[in-house]
């Protein structure tokens, strides 16, 4: 089920003795958000498992480029973290959008308290580059998010899902005003009151996948308690 803001805040709060140790799976844990998040959670005393299919590294190879900052392999990274901190982070090479059975089994085996979901193609320009990159971004991002929801259900684990959103779902400076947090209260034609997601206006295929993610979280939270 999806996590309310208070759960996400508690998950990322520094351990001070009052926060119990959690088992956290970080999907996309090799990425520019996933890796520092994994280090932070491990440093705070939580048991962390990172999952990644190394797609960002493969895209760099595809484009003939590399990171401005040299990045070691996940195996070297987790070993270096163990040496400086004395704490272990487990790494699993798995494609969330394709390896569904493996994802279900991993969740069953690890029994996580929370799952942080960063496992998405994250570049708006790349998502608009060609028909191939557009299709890949949709297949990977939306398929991965749906697989995660299904896997939590099939694994019969009561885990919170923490997902990274983006302001880009509301357009690039075209929202027309202040954007309220979360759901908004509206009055529909005929005087009907409703509580709905703020209307989206994505500016790229990547941002469109974030809009679709939000609908998936809403659907599964409502239908699969």
PDB file of C-alpha atoms in Angstrom:
ATOM      1  CA  UNK A   1       0.000   0.000   0.000  1.00  0.00           C
ATOM      2  CA  UNK A   2       1.141   3.534  -0.559  1.00  0.00           C
ATOM      3  CA  UNK A   3       2.706   5.501   2.246  1.00  0.00           C
ATOM      4  CA  UNK A   4       1.272   8.727   3.665  1.00  0.00           C
ATOM      5  CA  UNK A   5       3.598  11.698   4.030  1.00  0.00           C
ATOM      6  CA  UNK A   6       4.104  11.032   7.732  1.00  0.00           C
ATOM      7  CA  UNK A   7       5.400   7.517   6.991  1.00  0.00           C
ATOM      8  CA  UNK A   8       7.890   8.808   4.436  1.00  0.00           C
ATOM      9  CA  UNK A   9       9.069  11.453   6.889  1.00  0.00           C
ATOM     10  CA  UNK A  10       9.552   8.882   9.630  1.00  0.00           C
ATOM     11  CA  UNK A  11      11.414   6.554   7.284  1.00  0.00           C
ATOM     12  CA  UNK A  12      13.977   9.188   6.364  1.00  0.00           C
ATOM     13  CA  UNK A  13      14.309  10.695   9.882  1.00  0.00           C
ATOM     14  CA  UNK A  14      17.616  10.204  11.662  1.00  0.00           C
ATOM     15  CA  UNK A  15      17.610   7.291  14.090  1.00  0.00           C
ATOM     16  CA  UNK A  16      17.537   8.679  17.641  1.00  0.00           C
ATOM     17  CA  UNK A  17      16.608   5.615  19.605  1.00  0.00           C
ATOM     18  CA  UNK A  18      12.875   6.103  19.218  1.00  0.00           C
ATOM     19  CA  UNK A  19      12.679   4.922  15.603  1.00  0.00           C
ATOM     20  CA  UNK A  20      12.712   1.119  15.322  1.00  0.00           C
ATOM     21  CA  UNK A  21      15.088  -0.551  12.897  1.00  0.00           C
ATOM     22  CA  UNK A  22      13.422  -1.263   9.569  1.00  0.00           C
ATOM     23  CA  UNK A  23      14.114  -3.584   6.657  1.00  0.00           C
ATOM     24  CA  UNK A  24      14.064  -1.346   3.571  1.00  0.00           C
ATOM     25  CA  UNK A  25      14.340  -2.364  -0.081  1.00  0.00           C
ATOM     26  CA  UNK A  26      15.543   0.502  -2.278  1.00  0.00           C
ATOM     27  CA  UNK A  27      14.585  -0.114  -5.897  1.00  0.00           C
ATOM     28  CA  UNK A  28      16.939   1.735  -8.237  1.00  0.00           C
ATOM     29  CA  UNK A  29      19.518   1.772  -5.459  1.00  0.00           C
ATOM     30  CA  UNK A  30      22.431   2.283  -7.861  1.00  0.00           C
ATOM     31  CA  UNK A  31      21.047   5.606  -9.133  1.00  0.00           C
ATOM     32  CA  UNK A  32      21.788   9.207  -8.220  1.00  0.00           C
ATOM     33  CA  UNK A  33      18.877   9.262  -5.737  1.00  0.00           C
ATOM     34  CA  UNK A  34      18.897   5.603  -4.737  1.00  0.00           C
ATOM     35  CA  UNK A  35      22.523   5.317  -3.675  1.00  0.00           C
ATOM     36  CA  UNK A  36      22.659   8.290  -1.243  1.00  0.00           C
ATOM     37  CA  UNK A  37      19.240   7.273   0.104  1.00  0.00           C
ATOM     38  CA  UNK A  38      20.572   3.768   0.754  1.00  0.00           C
ATOM     39  CA  UNK A  39      23.623   5.170   2.549  1.00  0.00           C
ATOM     40  CA  UNK A  40      21.455   7.478   4.655  1.00  0.00           C
ATOM     41  CA  UNK A  41      19.104   4.701   5.700  1.00  0.00           C
ATOM     42  CA  UNK A  42      21.967   2.314   6.446  1.00  0.00           C
ATOM     43  CA  UNK A  43      23.775   4.995   8.442  1.00  0.00           C
ATOM     44  CA  UNK A  44      20.557   5.573  10.402  1.00  0.00           C
ATOM     45  CA  UNK A  45      20.637   1.924  11.467  1.00  0.00           C
ATOM     46  CA  UNK A  46      18.179   0.355   9.029  1.00  0.00           C
ATOM     47  CA  UNK A  47      18.753  -2.934   7.181  1.00  0.00           C
ATOM     48  CA  UNK A  48      19.006  -1.990   3.496  1.00  0.00           C
ATOM     49  CA  UNK A  49      18.732  -4.059   0.321  1.00  0.00           C
ATOM     50  CA  UNK A  50      19.323  -2.257  -2.967  1.00  0.00           C
ATOM     51  CA  UNK A  51      17.860  -3.559  -6.218  1.00  0.00           C
ATOM     52  CA  UNK A  52      18.981  -2.322  -9.623  1.00  0.00           C
ATOM     53  CA  UNK A  53      19.270  -3.586 -13.202  1.00  0.00           C
ATOM     54  CA  UNK A  54      22.068  -1.077 -13.982  1.00  0.00           C
ATOM     55  CA  UNK A  55      19.987   0.492 -16.770  1.00  0.00           C
ATOM     56  CA  UNK A  56      21.426   3.966 -16.180  1.00  0.00           C
ATOM     57  CA  UNK A  57      24.914   2.627 -16.806  1.00  0.00           C
ATOM     58  CA  UNK A  58      23.686   0.831 -19.928  1.00  0.00           C
ATOM     59  CA  UNK A  59      22.089   4.041 -21.240  1.00  0.00           C
ATOM     60  CA  UNK A  60      25.413   5.857 -20.758  1.00  0.00           C
ATOM     61  CA  UNK A  61      27.056   3.190 -22.898  1.00  0.00           C
ATOM     62  CA  UNK A  62      24.280   3.493 -25.496  1.00  0.00           C
ATOM     63  CA  UNK A  63      24.794   7.263 -25.720  1.00  0.00           C
ATOM     64  CA  UNK A  64      28.588   7.001 -25.769  1.00  0.00           C
ATOM     65  CA  UNK A  65      29.001   9.074 -22.610  1.00  0.00           C
ATOM     66  CA  UNK A  66      29.926   8.668 -18.971  1.00  0.00           C
ATOM     67  CA  UNK A  67      29.339  10.313 -15.626  1.00  0.00           C
ATOM     68  CA  UNK A  68      31.327  13.488 -14.884  1.00  0.00           C
ATOM     69  CA  UNK A  69      32.134  11.844 -11.556  1.00  0.00           C
ATOM     70  CA  UNK A  70      33.621   8.319 -11.851  1.00  0.00           C
ATOM     71  CA  UNK A  71      31.193   5.780 -10.402  1.00  0.00           C
ATOM     72  CA  UNK A  72      32.360   2.372  -9.259  1.00  0.00           C
ATOM     73  CA  UNK A  73      30.331  -0.819  -9.667  1.00  0.00           C
ATOM     74  CA  UNK A  74      27.633  -1.612  -7.077  1.00  0.00           C
ATOM     75  CA  UNK A  75      29.809  -4.389  -5.679  1.00  0.00           C
ATOM     76  CA  UNK A  76      32.699  -1.967  -5.096  1.00  0.00           C
ATOM     77  CA  UNK A  77      30.349   0.646  -3.661  1.00  0.00           C
ATOM     78  CA  UNK A  78      28.785  -1.640  -1.043  1.00  0.00           C
ATOM     79  CA  UNK A  79      32.206  -2.995  -0.085  1.00  0.00           C
ATOM     80  CA  UNK A  80      33.556   0.540   0.350  1.00  0.00           C
ATOM     81  CA  UNK A  81      30.545   1.420   2.508  1.00  0.00           C
ATOM     82  CA  UNK A  82      31.174  -1.629   4.695  1.00  0.00           C
ATOM     83  CA  UNK A  83      34.819  -0.614   5.125  1.00  0.00           C
ATOM     84  CA  UNK A  84      34.040   2.963   6.218  1.00  0.00           C
ATOM     85  CA  UNK A  85      30.886   2.274   8.229  1.00  0.00           C
ATOM     86  CA  UNK A  86      31.062  -1.341   9.326  1.00  0.00           C
ATOM     87  CA  UNK A  87      27.533  -1.795   7.956  1.00  0.00           C
ATOM     88  CA  UNK A  88      26.381  -4.049   5.136  1.00  0.00           C
ATOM     89  CA  UNK A  89      24.116  -3.200   2.215  1.00  0.00           C
ATOM     90  CA  UNK A  90      22.939  -6.101   0.094  1.00  0.00           C
ATOM     91  CA  UNK A  91      22.864  -5.649  -3.706  1.00  0.00           C
ATOM     92  CA  UNK A  92      20.500  -7.593  -5.994  1.00  0.00           C
ATOM     93  CA  UNK A  93      20.681  -7.236  -9.796  1.00  0.00           C
ATOM     94  CA  UNK A  94      17.038  -7.481 -10.848  1.00  0.00           C
ATOM     95  CA  UNK A  95      14.777  -5.795 -13.420  1.00  0.00           C
ATOM     96  CA  UNK A  96      11.607  -4.674 -11.629  1.00  0.00           C
ATOM     97  CA  UNK A  97       9.724  -4.256 -14.926  1.00  0.00           C
ATOM     98  CA  UNK A  98      10.642  -7.698 -16.294  1.00  0.00           C
ATOM     99  CA  UNK A  99      11.668 -10.097 -13.520  1.00  0.00           C
ATOM    100  CA  UNK A 100       8.315 -10.277 -11.771  1.00  0.00           C
ATOM    101  CA  UNK A 101       8.687 -13.726 -10.185  1.00  0.00           C
ATOM    102  CA  UNK A 102      12.107 -12.789  -8.836  1.00  0.00           C
ATOM    103  CA  UNK A 103      10.702  -9.560  -7.415  1.00  0.00           C
ATOM    104  CA  UNK A 104       7.899 -11.398  -5.616  1.00  0.00           C
ATOM    105  CA  UNK A 105      10.337 -13.926  -4.186  1.00  0.00           C
ATOM    106  CA  UNK A 106      12.717 -11.186  -3.048  1.00  0.00           C
ATOM    107  CA  UNK A 107       9.927  -9.416  -1.167  1.00  0.00           C
ATOM    108  CA  UNK A 108       8.849 -12.716   0.403  1.00  0.00           C
ATOM    109  CA  UNK A 109      12.408 -13.501   1.470  1.00  0.00           C
ATOM    110  CA  UNK A 110      13.332 -10.056   2.788  1.00  0.00           C
ATOM    111  CA  UNK A 111       9.972  -9.172   4.408  1.00  0.00           C
ATOM    112  CA  UNK A 112      10.568  -5.413   4.112  1.00  0.00           C
ATOM    113  CA  UNK A 113       8.848  -2.830   6.259  1.00  0.00           C
ATOM    114  CA  UNK A 114       9.110  -0.300   3.435  1.00  0.00           C
ATOM    115  CA  UNK A 115      10.054  -0.248  -0.237  1.00  0.00           C
ATOM    116  CA  UNK A 116      11.527   2.940  -1.716  1.00  0.00           C
ATOM    117  CA  UNK A 117      10.823   3.050  -5.456  1.00  0.00           C
ATOM    118  CA  UNK A 118      13.428   4.869  -7.583  1.00  0.00           C
ATOM    119  CA  UNK A 119      13.587   2.183 -10.306  1.00  0.00           C
ATOM    120  CA  UNK A 120      12.559   4.361 -13.243  1.00  0.00           C
ATOM    121  CA  UNK A 121      14.128   5.829 -16.375  1.00  0.00           C
ATOM    122  CA  UNK A 122      14.599   9.311 -14.957  1.00  0.00           C
ATOM    123  CA  UNK A 123      15.648  11.566 -17.849  1.00  0.00           C
ATOM    124  CA  UNK A 124      12.976  13.678 -19.548  1.00  0.00           C
ATOM    125  CA  UNK A 125      15.192  14.481 -22.576  1.00  0.00           C
ATOM    126  CA  UNK A 126      16.033  10.791 -23.085  1.00  0.00           C
ATOM    127  CA  UNK A 127      12.340   9.891 -22.847  1.00  0.00           C
ATOM    128  CA  UNK A 128      11.654  12.204 -25.814  1.00  0.00           C
ATOM    129  CA  UNK A 129      14.661  11.258 -27.940  1.00  0.00           C
ATOM    130  CA  UNK A 130      13.182   8.574 -30.218  1.00  0.00           C
ATOM    131  CA  UNK A 131      10.209   6.234 -30.455  1.00  0.00           C
ATOM    132  CA  UNK A 132      12.424   3.563 -28.918  1.00  0.00           C
ATOM    133  CA  UNK A 133      13.246   5.657 -25.843  1.00  0.00           C
ATOM    134  CA  UNK A 134       9.620   6.753 -25.469  1.00  0.00           C
ATOM    135  CA  UNK A 135       8.437   3.148 -25.503  1.00  0.00           C
ATOM    136  CA  UNK A 136      11.189   2.034 -23.139  1.00  0.00           C
ATOM    137  CA  UNK A 137      10.362   4.780 -20.649  1.00  0.00           C
ATOM    138  CA  UNK A 138       6.674   3.832 -20.589  1.00  0.00           C
ATOM    139  CA  UNK A 139       7.339   0.082 -20.428  1.00  0.00           C
ATOM    140  CA  UNK A 140       9.995   0.396 -17.719  1.00  0.00           C
ATOM    141  CA  UNK A 141       8.439   3.047 -15.501  1.00  0.00           C
ATOM    142  CA  UNK A 142       4.749   2.189 -15.608  1.00  0.00           C
ATOM    143  CA  UNK A 143       5.328  -1.551 -15.886  1.00  0.00           C
ATOM    144  CA  UNK A 144       7.745  -1.458 -12.972  1.00  0.00           C
ATOM    145  CA  UNK A 145       5.364   0.476 -10.727  1.00  0.00           C
ATOM    146  CA  UNK A 146       2.487  -1.875 -11.526  1.00  0.00           C
ATOM    147  CA  UNK A 147       4.707  -4.901 -10.946  1.00  0.00           C
ATOM    148  CA  UNK A 148       5.734  -3.528  -7.565  1.00  0.00           C
ATOM    149  CA  UNK A 149       2.125  -3.093  -6.437  1.00  0.00           C
ATOM    150  CA  UNK A 150       1.223  -6.590  -7.622  1.00  0.00           C
ATOM    151  CA  UNK A 151       4.338  -8.100  -6.067  1.00  0.00           C
ATOM    152  CA  UNK A 152       3.602  -6.638  -2.629  1.00  0.00           C
ATOM    153  CA  UNK A 153       0.117  -8.149  -2.845  1.00  0.00           C
ATOM    154  CA  UNK A 154       1.298 -11.547  -4.089  1.00  0.00           C
ATOM    155  CA  UNK A 155       4.087 -11.677  -1.502  1.00  0.00           C
ATOM    156  CA  UNK A 156       1.482 -11.002   1.222  1.00  0.00           C
ATOM    157  CA  UNK A 157       3.748  -8.437   2.852  1.00  0.00           C
ATOM    158  CA  UNK A 158       2.313  -5.325   4.517  1.00  0.00           C
ATOM    159  CA  UNK A 159       4.996  -2.948   3.227  1.00  0.00           C
ATOM    160  CA  UNK A 160       4.743   0.780   2.641  1.00  0.00           C
ATOM    161  CA  UNK A 161       5.731   1.989  -0.826  1.00  0.00           C
ATOM    162  CA  UNK A 162       7.587   5.309  -0.876  1.00  0.00           C
ATOM    163  CA  UNK A 163       7.755   6.825  -4.372  1.00  0.00           C
ATOM    164  CA  UNK A 164       9.593   9.863  -5.701  1.00  0.00           C
ATOM    165  CA  UNK A 165       7.340  12.304  -7.530  1.00  0.00           C
ATOM    166  CA  UNK A 166       8.186  15.412  -9.548  1.00  0.00           C
ATOM    167  CA  UNK A 167       6.733  18.882 -10.002  1.00  0.00           C
ATOM    168  CA  UNK A 168       7.072  18.324 -13.758  1.00  0.00           C
ATOM    169  CA  UNK A 169       3.753  16.459 -13.779  1.00  0.00           C
ATOM    170  CA  UNK A 170       2.087  19.888 -13.524  1.00  0.00           C
ATOM    171  CA  UNK A 171       3.950  21.332 -16.511  1.00  0.00           C
ATOM    172  CA  UNK A 172       6.890  23.690 -16.762  1.00  0.00           C
ATOM    173  CA  UNK A 173       5.643  26.860 -15.072  1.00  0.00           C
ATOM    174  CA  UNK A 174       2.206  26.569 -16.654  1.00  0.00           C
ATOM    175  CA  UNK A 175       0.100  25.543 -13.647  1.00  0.00           C
ATOM    176  CA  UNK A 176      -1.382  29.035 -13.369  1.00  0.00           C
ATOM    177  CA  UNK A 177      -0.867  29.363  -9.639  1.00  0.00           C
ATOM    178  CA  UNK A 178       0.087  27.696  -6.399  1.00  0.00           C
ATOM    179  CA  UNK A 179      -0.160  23.909  -6.472  1.00  0.00           C
ATOM    180  CA  UNK A 180      -1.653  22.424  -3.270  1.00  0.00           C
ATOM    181  CA  UNK A 181      -0.146  19.359  -1.657  1.00  0.00           C
ATOM    182  CA  UNK A 182      -1.723  16.005  -2.554  1.00  0.00           C
ATOM    183  CA  UNK A 183      -5.442  15.745  -3.189  1.00  0.00           C
ATOM    184  CA  UNK A 184      -7.699  18.786  -3.556  1.00  0.00           C
ATOM    185  CA  UNK A 185     -11.339  19.407  -2.687  1.00  0.00           C
ATOM    186  CA  UNK A 186     -13.383  20.508  -5.701  1.00  0.00           C
ATOM    187  CA  UNK A 187     -16.992  21.160  -6.623  1.00  0.00           C
ATOM    188  CA  UNK A 188     -17.995  19.407  -9.835  1.00  0.00           C
ATOM    189  CA  UNK A 189     -20.842  20.443 -12.151  1.00  0.00           C
ATOM    190  CA  UNK A 190     -24.166  20.039 -10.401  1.00  0.00           C
ATOM    191  CA  UNK A 191     -22.688  21.027  -7.050  1.00  0.00           C
ATOM    192  CA  UNK A 192     -21.092  17.633  -6.429  1.00  0.00           C
ATOM    193  CA  UNK A 193     -18.194  17.744  -3.992  1.00  0.00           C
ATOM    194  CA  UNK A 194     -15.164  15.520  -4.619  1.00  0.00           C
ATOM    195  CA  UNK A 195     -11.582  14.967  -3.462  1.00  0.00           C
ATOM    196  CA  UNK A 196      -9.339  14.477  -6.502  1.00  0.00           C
ATOM    197  CA  UNK A 197      -5.728  14.491  -7.635  1.00  0.00           C
ATOM    198  CA  UNK A 198      -4.589  17.882  -8.905  1.00  0.00           C
ATOM    199  CA  UNK A 199      -4.965  17.948 -12.730  1.00  0.00           C
ATOM    200  CA  UNK A 200      -1.728  16.993 -14.471  1.00  0.00           C
ATOM    201  CA  UNK A 201      -0.067  18.617 -17.464  1.00  0.00           C
ATOM    202  CA  UNK A 202       3.150  16.652 -18.172  1.00  0.00           C
ATOM    203  CA  UNK A 203       5.768  18.076 -20.486  1.00  0.00           C
ATOM    204  CA  UNK A 204       7.513  14.845 -21.487  1.00  0.00           C
ATOM    205  CA  UNK A 205       6.981  11.094 -21.700  1.00  0.00           C
ATOM    206  CA  UNK A 206       8.962  10.738 -18.480  1.00  0.00           C
ATOM    207  CA  UNK A 207       6.643  13.131 -16.668  1.00  0.00           C
ATOM    208  CA  UNK A 208       3.642  11.351 -18.177  1.00  0.00           C
ATOM    209  CA  UNK A 209       4.825   8.135 -16.515  1.00  0.00           C
ATOM    210  CA  UNK A 210       4.874   9.943 -13.178  1.00  0.00           C
ATOM    211  CA  UNK A 211       1.230  10.938 -13.762  1.00  0.00           C
ATOM    212  CA  UNK A 212       0.333   7.333 -14.540  1.00  0.00           C
ATOM    213  CA  UNK A 213       2.217   6.215 -11.420  1.00  0.00           C
ATOM    214  CA  UNK A 214       0.046   8.482  -9.273  1.00  0.00           C
ATOM    215  CA  UNK A 215      -3.108   6.914 -10.706  1.00  0.00           C
ATOM    216  CA  UNK A 216      -1.727   3.428 -10.019  1.00  0.00           C
ATOM    217  CA  UNK A 217      -0.932   4.293  -6.378  1.00  0.00           C
ATOM    218  CA  UNK A 218      -4.436   5.685  -5.964  1.00  0.00           C
ATOM    219  CA  UNK A 219      -6.031   2.608  -7.537  1.00  0.00           C
ATOM    220  CA  UNK A 220      -4.091  -0.002  -5.550  1.00  0.00           C
ATOM    221  CA  UNK A 221      -4.441   1.879  -2.277  1.00  0.00           C
ATOM    222  CA  UNK A 222      -8.210   1.935  -2.806  1.00  0.00           C
ATOM    223  CA  UNK A 223      -8.666  -1.611  -4.093  1.00  0.00           C
ATOM    224  CA  UNK A 224      -5.963  -3.733  -2.442  1.00  0.00           C
ATOM    225  CA  UNK A 225      -5.756  -2.904   1.237  1.00  0.00           C
TER     226      UNK A 225
END
